[in-house]
XYZ file of C-alpha atoms in Angstrom:
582
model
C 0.000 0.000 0.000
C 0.964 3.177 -1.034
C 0.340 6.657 -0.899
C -1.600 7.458 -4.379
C -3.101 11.157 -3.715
C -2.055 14.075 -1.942
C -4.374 16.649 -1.179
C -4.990 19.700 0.645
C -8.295 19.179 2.493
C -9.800 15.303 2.061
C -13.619 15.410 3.053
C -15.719 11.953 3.912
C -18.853 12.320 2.826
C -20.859 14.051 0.223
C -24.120 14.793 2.531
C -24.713 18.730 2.560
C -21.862 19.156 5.415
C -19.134 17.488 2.622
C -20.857 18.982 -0.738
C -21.106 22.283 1.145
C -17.391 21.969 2.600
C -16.130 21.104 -0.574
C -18.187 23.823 -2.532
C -16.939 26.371 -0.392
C -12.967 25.280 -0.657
C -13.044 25.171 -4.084
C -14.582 28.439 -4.413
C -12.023 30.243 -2.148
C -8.988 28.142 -4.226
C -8.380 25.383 -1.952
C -7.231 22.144 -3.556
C -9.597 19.125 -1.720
C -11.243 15.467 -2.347
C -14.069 14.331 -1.732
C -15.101 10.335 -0.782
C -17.681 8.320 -0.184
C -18.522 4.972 0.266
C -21.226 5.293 -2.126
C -21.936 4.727 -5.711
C -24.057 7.809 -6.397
C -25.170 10.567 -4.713
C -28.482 10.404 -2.569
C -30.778 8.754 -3.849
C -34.164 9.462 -1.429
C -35.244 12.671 -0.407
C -34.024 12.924 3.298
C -33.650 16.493 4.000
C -35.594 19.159 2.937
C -36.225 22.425 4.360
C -33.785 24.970 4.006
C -33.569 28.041 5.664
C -33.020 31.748 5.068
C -29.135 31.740 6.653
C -28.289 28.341 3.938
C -30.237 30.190 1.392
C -27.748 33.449 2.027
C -24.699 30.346 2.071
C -25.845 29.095 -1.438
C -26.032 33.112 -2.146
C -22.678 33.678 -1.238
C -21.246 30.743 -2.646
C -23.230 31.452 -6.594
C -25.426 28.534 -6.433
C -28.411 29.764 -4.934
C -30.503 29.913 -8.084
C -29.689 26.503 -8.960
C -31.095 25.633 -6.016
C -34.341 27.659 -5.955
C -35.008 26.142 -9.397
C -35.148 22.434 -7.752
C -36.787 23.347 -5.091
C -40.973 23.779 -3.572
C -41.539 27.768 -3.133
C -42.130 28.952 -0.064
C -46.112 29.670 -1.031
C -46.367 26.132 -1.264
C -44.951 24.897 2.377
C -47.434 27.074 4.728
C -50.258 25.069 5.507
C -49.455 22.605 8.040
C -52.254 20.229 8.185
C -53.207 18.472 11.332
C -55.812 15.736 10.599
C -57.486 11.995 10.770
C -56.227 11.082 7.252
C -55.735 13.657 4.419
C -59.201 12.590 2.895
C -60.263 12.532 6.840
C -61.310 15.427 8.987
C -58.945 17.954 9.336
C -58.520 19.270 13.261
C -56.470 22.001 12.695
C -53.491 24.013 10.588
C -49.963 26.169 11.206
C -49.082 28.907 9.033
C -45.946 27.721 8.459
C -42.004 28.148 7.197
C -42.839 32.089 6.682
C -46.382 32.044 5.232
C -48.062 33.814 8.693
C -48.267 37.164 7.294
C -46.392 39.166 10.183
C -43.736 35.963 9.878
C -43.825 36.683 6.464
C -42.527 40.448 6.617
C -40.235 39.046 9.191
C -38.662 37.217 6.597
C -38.272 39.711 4.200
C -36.708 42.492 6.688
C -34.352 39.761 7.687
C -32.621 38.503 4.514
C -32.543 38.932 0.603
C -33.063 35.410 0.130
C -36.250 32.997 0.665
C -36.628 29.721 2.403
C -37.816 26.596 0.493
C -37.991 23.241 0.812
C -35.356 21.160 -2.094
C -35.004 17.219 -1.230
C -31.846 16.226 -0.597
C -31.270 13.944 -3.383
C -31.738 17.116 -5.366
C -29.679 19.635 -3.328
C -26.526 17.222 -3.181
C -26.069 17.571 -7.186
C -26.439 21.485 -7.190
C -23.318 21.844 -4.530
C -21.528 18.451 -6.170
C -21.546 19.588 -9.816
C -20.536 23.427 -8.751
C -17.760 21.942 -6.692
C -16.191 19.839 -9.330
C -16.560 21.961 -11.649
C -14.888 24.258 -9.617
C -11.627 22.388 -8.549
C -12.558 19.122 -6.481
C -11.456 15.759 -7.005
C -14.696 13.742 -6.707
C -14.520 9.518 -5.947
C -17.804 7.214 -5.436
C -17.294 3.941 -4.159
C -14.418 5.245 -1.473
C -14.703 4.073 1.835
C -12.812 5.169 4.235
C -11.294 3.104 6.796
C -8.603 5.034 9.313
C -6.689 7.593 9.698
C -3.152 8.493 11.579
C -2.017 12.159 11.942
C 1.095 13.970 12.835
C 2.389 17.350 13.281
C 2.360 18.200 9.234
C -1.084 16.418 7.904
C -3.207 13.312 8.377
C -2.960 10.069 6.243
C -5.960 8.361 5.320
C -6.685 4.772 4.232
C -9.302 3.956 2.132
C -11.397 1.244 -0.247
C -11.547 1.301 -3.897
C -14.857 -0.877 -3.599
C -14.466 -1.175 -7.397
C -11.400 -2.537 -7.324
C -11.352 -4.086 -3.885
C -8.022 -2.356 -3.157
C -6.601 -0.020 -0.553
C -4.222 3.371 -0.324
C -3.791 6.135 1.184
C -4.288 9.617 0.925
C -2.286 12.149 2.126
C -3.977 15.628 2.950
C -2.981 18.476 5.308
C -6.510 18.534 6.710
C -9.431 15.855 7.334
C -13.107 16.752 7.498
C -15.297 13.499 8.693
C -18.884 14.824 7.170
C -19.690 10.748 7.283
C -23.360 11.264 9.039
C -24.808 10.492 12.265
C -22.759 7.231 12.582
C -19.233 8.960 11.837
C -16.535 6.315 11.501
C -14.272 9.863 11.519
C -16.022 11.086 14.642
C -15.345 7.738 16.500
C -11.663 7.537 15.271
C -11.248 10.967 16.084
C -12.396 10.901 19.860
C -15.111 12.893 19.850
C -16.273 13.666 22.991
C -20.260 13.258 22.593
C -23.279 13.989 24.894
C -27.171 13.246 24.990
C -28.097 9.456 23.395
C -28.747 7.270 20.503
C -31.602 5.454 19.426
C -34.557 7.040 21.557
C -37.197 6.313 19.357
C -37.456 4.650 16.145
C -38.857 5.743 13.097
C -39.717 4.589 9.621
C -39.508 6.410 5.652
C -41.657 5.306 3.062
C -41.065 7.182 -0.294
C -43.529 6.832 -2.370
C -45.831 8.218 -5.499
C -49.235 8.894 -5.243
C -51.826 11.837 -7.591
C -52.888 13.438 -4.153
C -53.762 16.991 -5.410
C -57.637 16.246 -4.493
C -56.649 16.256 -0.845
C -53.512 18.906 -0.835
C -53.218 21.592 -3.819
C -56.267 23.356 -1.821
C -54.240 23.408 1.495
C -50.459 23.625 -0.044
C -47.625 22.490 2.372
C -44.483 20.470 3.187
C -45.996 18.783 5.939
C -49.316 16.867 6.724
C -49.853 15.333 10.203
C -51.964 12.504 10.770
C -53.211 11.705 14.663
C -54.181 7.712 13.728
C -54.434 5.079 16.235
C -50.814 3.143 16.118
C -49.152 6.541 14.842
C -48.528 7.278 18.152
C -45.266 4.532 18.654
C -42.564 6.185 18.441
C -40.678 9.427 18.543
C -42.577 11.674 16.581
C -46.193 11.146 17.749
C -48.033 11.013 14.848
C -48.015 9.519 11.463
C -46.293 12.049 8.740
C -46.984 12.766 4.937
C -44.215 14.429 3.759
C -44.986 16.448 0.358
C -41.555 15.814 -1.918
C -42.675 17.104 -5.342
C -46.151 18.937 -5.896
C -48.279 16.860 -5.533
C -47.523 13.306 -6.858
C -43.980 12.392 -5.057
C -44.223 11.524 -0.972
C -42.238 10.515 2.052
C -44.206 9.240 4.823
C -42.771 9.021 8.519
C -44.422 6.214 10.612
C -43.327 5.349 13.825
C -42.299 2.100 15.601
C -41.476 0.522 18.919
C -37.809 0.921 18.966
C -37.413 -1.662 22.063
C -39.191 -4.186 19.392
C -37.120 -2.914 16.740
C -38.145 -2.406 12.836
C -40.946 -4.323 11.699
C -40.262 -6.363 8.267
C -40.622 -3.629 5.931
C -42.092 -5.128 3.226
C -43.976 -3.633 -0.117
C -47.566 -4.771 1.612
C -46.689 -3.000 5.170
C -45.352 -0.015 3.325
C -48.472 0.252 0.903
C -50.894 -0.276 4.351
C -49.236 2.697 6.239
C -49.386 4.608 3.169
C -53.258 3.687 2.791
C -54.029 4.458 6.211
C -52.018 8.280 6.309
C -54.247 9.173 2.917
C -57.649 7.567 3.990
C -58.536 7.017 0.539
C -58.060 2.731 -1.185
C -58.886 3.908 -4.374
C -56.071 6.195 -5.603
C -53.217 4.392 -7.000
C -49.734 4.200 -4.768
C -46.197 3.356 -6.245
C -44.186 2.683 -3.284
C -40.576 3.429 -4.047
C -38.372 2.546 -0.685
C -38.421 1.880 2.542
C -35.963 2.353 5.390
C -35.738 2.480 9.568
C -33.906 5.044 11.324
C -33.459 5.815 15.004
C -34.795 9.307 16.548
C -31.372 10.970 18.325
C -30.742 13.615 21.063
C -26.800 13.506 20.484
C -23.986 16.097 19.920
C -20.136 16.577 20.279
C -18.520 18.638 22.793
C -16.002 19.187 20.620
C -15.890 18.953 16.900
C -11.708 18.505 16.183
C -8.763 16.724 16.784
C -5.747 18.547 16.042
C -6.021 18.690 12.077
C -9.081 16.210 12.424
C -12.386 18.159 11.640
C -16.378 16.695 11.616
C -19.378 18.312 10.851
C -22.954 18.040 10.076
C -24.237 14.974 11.538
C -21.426 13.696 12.301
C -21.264 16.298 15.792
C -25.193 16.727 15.902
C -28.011 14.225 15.511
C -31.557 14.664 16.099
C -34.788 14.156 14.571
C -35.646 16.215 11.380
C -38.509 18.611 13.810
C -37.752 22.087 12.923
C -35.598 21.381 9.986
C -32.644 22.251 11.242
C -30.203 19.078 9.997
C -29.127 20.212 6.507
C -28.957 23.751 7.433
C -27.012 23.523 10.387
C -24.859 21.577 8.433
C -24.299 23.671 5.692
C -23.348 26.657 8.154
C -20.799 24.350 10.020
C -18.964 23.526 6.700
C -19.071 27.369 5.528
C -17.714 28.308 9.199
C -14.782 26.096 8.677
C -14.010 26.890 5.113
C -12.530 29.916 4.924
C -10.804 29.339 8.137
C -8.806 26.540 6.323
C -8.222 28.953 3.611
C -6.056 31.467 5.781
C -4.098 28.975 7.682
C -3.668 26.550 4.506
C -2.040 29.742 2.733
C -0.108 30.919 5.312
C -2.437 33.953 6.382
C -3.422 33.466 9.506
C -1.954 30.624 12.502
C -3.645 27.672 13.236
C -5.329 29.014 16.522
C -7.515 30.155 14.019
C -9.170 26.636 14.047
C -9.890 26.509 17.339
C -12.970 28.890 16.743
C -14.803 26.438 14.851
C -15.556 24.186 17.516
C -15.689 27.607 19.797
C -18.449 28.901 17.454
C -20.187 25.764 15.996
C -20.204 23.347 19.209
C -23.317 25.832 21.127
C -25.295 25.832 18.351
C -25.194 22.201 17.371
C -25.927 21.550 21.231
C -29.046 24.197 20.917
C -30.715 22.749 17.302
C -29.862 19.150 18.979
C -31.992 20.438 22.269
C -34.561 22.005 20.105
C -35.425 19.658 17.441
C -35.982 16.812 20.369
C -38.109 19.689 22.658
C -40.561 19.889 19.183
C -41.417 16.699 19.473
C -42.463 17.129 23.012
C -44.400 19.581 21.749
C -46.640 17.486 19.820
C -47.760 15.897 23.207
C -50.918 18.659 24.026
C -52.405 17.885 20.649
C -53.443 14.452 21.806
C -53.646 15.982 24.873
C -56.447 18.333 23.694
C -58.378 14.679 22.390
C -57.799 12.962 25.509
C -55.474 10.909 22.890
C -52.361 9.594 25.495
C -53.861 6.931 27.439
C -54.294 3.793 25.630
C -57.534 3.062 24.188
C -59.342 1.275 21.713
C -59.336 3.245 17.699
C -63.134 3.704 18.528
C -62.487 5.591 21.724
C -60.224 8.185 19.617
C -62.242 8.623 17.068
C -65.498 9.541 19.510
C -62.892 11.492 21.198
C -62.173 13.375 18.201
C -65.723 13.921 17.219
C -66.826 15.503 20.517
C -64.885 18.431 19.742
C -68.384 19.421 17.813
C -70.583 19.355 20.295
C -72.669 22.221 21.649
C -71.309 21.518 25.441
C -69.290 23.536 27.394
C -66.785 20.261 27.441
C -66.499 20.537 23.650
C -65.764 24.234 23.702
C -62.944 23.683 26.126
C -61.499 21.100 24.162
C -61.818 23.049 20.877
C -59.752 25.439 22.769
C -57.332 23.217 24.240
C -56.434 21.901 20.608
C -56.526 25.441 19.180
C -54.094 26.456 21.499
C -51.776 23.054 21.664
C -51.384 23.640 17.599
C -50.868 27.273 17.746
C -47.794 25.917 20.047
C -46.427 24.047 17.271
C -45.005 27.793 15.886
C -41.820 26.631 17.868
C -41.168 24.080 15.271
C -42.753 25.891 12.132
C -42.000 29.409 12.200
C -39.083 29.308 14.910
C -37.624 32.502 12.575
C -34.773 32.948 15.587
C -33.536 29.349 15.805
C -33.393 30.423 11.851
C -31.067 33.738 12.429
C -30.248 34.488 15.728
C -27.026 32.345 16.252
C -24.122 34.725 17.442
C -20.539 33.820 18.194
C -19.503 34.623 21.885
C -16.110 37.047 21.776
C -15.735 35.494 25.346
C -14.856 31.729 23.334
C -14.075 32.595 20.145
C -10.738 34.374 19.042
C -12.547 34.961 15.971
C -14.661 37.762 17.355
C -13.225 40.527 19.034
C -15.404 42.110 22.061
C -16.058 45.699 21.767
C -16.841 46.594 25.159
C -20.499 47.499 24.949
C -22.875 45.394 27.680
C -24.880 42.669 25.367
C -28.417 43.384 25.485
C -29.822 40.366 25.041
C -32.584 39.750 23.437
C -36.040 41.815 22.965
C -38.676 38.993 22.324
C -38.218 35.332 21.753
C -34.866 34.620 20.761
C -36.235 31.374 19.035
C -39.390 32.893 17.800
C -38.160 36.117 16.213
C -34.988 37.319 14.792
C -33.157 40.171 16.091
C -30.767 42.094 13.548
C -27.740 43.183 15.244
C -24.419 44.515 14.595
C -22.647 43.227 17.677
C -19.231 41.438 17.021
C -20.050 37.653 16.729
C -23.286 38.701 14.659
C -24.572 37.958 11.525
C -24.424 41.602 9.575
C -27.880 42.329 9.087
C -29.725 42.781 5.662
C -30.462 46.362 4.288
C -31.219 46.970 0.994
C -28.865 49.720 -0.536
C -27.605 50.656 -3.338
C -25.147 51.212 -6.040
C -25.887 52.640 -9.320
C -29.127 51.797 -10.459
C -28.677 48.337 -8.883
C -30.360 47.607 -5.741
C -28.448 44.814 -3.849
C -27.810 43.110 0.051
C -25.451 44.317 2.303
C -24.898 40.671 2.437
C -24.528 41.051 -1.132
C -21.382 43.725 -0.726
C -19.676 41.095 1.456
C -18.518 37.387 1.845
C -16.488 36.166 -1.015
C -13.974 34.690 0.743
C -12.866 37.835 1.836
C -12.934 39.769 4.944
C -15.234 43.158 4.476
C -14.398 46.569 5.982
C -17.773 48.514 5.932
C -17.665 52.014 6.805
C -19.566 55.495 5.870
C -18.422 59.193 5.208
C -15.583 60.470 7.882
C -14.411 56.440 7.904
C -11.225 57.525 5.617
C -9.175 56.490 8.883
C -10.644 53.358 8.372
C -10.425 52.695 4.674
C -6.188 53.403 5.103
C -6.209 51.305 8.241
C -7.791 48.358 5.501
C -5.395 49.109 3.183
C -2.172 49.552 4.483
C -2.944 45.921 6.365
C -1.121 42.798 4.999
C -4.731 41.077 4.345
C -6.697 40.896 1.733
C -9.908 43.508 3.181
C -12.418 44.419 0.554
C -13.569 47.767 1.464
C -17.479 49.086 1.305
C -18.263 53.114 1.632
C -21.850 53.822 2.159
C -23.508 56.880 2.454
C -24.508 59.871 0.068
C -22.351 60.202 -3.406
C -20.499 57.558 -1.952
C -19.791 54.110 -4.040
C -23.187 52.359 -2.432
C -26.017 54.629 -0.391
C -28.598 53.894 1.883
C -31.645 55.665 -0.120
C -34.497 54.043 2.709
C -31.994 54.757 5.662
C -32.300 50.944 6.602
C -28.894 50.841 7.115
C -28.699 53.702 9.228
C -30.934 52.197 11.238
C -29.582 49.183 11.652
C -25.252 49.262 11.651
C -25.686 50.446 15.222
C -22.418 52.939 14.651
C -21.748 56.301 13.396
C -21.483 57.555 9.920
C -17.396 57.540 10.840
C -17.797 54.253 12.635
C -16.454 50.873 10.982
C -17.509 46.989 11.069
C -15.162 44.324 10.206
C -17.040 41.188 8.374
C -15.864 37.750 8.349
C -15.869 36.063 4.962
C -18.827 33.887 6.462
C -20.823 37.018 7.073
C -20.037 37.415 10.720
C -19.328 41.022 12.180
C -15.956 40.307 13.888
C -14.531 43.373 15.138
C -17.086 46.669 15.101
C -15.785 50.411 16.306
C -18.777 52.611 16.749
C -16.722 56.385 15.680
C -13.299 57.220 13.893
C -10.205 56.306 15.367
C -7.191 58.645 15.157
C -4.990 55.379 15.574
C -7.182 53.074 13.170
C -4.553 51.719 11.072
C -3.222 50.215 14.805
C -6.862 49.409 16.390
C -7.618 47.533 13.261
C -3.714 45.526 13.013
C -4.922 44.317 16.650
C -8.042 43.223 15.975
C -6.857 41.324 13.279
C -4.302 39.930 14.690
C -6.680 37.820 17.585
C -8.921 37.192 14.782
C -5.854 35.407 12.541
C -4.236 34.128 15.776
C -1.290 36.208 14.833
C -1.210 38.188 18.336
């Protein structure tokens, strides 16, 4: 055996977390590989949803309108359904992923981008084909089987399934994006906390004409509350809408204790009959599979020059849709930190911040995504739906709530309310946008002395721009010319951002005399981009003379609310914690 590839960055996996990693090191010039074990890329639709801050990633990174193009509009995800069957009674619905008017609004304040819902097995090719195409060295049928390191890069061995054959790969960095049973991860030592295997759960894929029962009531996500749905981690059966309106995922649960029942084509089609309610239409079932419902994350996501992310550092159940996303973000997060170090700009210390940054937020979407199924609980609740009882007893439970009593008024209330609640999970617009780096464990943000106020309302619930180093940089719409475009738009890149107004000249020498690469941005009246609404004004949180220094990832890492007579030194020292140089 024999070492047959060299490489800068090797990434297992080609889930979002490796496409994504992979996308983004290409992109910013970084030679890398990807492997995996398989012979294509996914093949069912996994995850789906995809939110506002992946949409801005895909932005950034020039693929977003690929995407968008694949994907189910946000028009047609709002109408969470809670109901017997879909040709059943129907007991309730969420405005959902945006589509609550004042959410709505929210939504377009917060970001020039939209949410949407794109299948996995039709996101992975968008971020695969622009990464090859922009550099990386792609292999199916890879596995990879260990890994040694030492103080200059990591040497990998893996599988040529073809062939049947092993070598190595030698790489300066490893990312382990291998899922939520990382072979990487394990090698690697992760420290993990939180459990495996808490509930179980089944997929069905499957094709079906259901526009009778859906095109009136358009969304992602249909919940069924069916005697026998209730086994399991999620609480109630699921029908998933794939593709308008013919292609379906359903998610049934099962005792996991028991383990997976034989999942043949006849108990596949008989779960499918009993979601839809309806014998007649025709059903193609297409697969089958059993996964395990998990409340797991790492405590810290590297080993020396040994990186994971995306599942592989945070599993949980698919409730708020945060899986993809959050794995997206990690892989952007690390990216361009590779970048500097792997080309000599900044030290290695730099690393360090991605498990500073990333680790609290895979622990909160890991915490959150398990607390939404909880929250699913009232519903049967509300139906007297818990205890065990016989399908009969359910269903008179379920038709009381139209009574003229004073009971039945209660309980329409009670199940009003307890899917109202369910906004958590569907319109959770802060879980979305509101993560923020701490200064106080991240090198990567510099603190800028001002008290943080915390939040006004709901951190999870709403999104709160801010300007605050370890901050996303908010949206405002500006402009340049006659074209109207994002401040998120005038940044990222691969490039760190130096965003100042008129009396920020201190500023724009400090950027330029610096050894970095700092793309500068001047807004303000006759300047090169102005703020015709004032949003920005509004927003940046600093004076006119003030200055905000933006991570290539879109992060405000160092912000200076006036001028600076020594700029050109306030700026060198910022930089250098931020590059681990200091």
């Amino acid at each position: 055996m024999h070492t047959d590839v060299v490489t800068d960055v090797l990434i297992v996996g080609s889930g979002p977390a490796g496409a994504s990693a992979a996308l983004a090191l290409s992109t910013y010039g970084v030679r890398n590989m990807v492997v995996t074990r398989y012979a294509s890329l996914a093949d069912t639709p996994r995850a789906h949803i995809t939110n506002q801050r992946t949409m801005e990633v895909l932005r950034d990174l020039g693929v977003e309108q690929e995407a968008l193009a694949k994907a189910t509009p946000q028009h047609l995800m709002g109408n969470t359904t809670f109901c017997t069957s879909l040709a059943g009674e129907e007991l309730g619905r969420v405005r959902s992923w945006g589509n609550e008017p004042l959410v709505q609004a929210a939504h377009e304040l917060a970001s020039p981008t939209v949410m949407c819902d794109i299948p996995q097995h039709l996101m992975e090719p968008v971020l695969v084909d622009a990464a090859i195409a922009r550099g990386t060295v792609f292999r199916h049928s890879t596995v990879y089987k260990s890994f040694t390191q030492d103080a200059d890069g990591v040497t990998v061995t893996v599988e040529d399934r073809v062939r049947g054959d092993e070598y190595t790969i030698r790489a300066k960095y490893l990312i382990g994006a291998d899922g939520g049973r990382s072979q990487v991860a394990e090698d690697a030592g992760l420290p993990m906390g939180g459990q495996m295997g808490v509930a179980g759960s089944i997929n069905i894929v499957f094709d079906a004409d259901l526009s009778k029962y859906t095109a009136h009531r358009p969304s992602t996500l249909y919940w069924v509350l069916a005697p026998g749905a209730t086994v399991g981690g999620i609480g109630a059966g699921l029908v998933r809408c794939v593709r308008p309106w013919t292609e379906w995922l359903i998610v049934w649960g099962y005792d996991v204790t028991a383990g997976a029942p034989d999942l043949t084509t006849e108990y596949a089609e008989s779960v499918v009959r009993q979601l839809i309610g309806d014998d007649e239409i025709p059903v193609t079932v297409k697969s089958s599979s059993a996964w395990t419902v998990n409340e797991m994350y790492a405590e810290t996501y590297s080993s020396s020059r040994v990186f994971c992310a995306g599942d592989a550092v945070h599993r949980h159940p698919p409730s708020n849709g945060l899986g993809s996303n959050t794995s997206i973000q990690d892989s952007y997060n690390l990216a361009w930190k590779l970048k500097l170090v792997l080309d000599g700009t900044a030290g290695p210390r730099l690393l360090d911040t991605y498990t500073a940054e990333r680790a609290p937020v895979g622990r909160q979407i890991v915490t959150r995504a398990n607390k939404s199924i909880g929250e699913t609980a009232p519903i049967f609740q509300a139906l007297d739906g818990l205890t065990p009882q016989t399908p009969e007893q359910l269903w008179a439970n379920i038709a009381a709530r139209k009574d003229a009593t004073e009971a039945a008024e209660k309980q329409r209330a009670r199940l009003r309310d307890a899917i109202a609640h369910k906004v958590y999970e569907f319109n959770a617009h802060g879980v979305d946008l509101n993560q923020r780096y701490s200064a106080g464990s991240s090198t990567a943000v510099v603190p800028d002395g001002t008290p943080d106020p915390g939040f006004a309302r709901d951190p999870e619930l709403y999104h709160q721009p801010s300007t605050r180093p370890g901050a996303k940089l908010p949206h405002a719409w500006i402009t340049s010319g006659t074209r109207t475009v994002s401040t998120l738009d005038a940044v990222g890149k691969g490039r760190f951002t130096l965003l100042t107004g008129i009396g920020g000249e201190g500023w724009l020498r400090a950027a330029q005399a610096h050894a970095l690469d700092i793309a500068t941005v001047v807004i303000g009246p006759g300047q090169e981009y102005e703020d015709p609404y004032g949003d920005w004004a509004r927003l940046s949180e600093v004076s006119d003379a003030g200055a905000l220094l933006v991570r290539p990832d879109g992060y405000v890492a160092f912000r200076h609310a006036s001028a600076a007579e020594d700029a050109e030194e306030v700026l060198a020292r910022a930089l250098g914690r931020i590059l681990g140089r200091d």
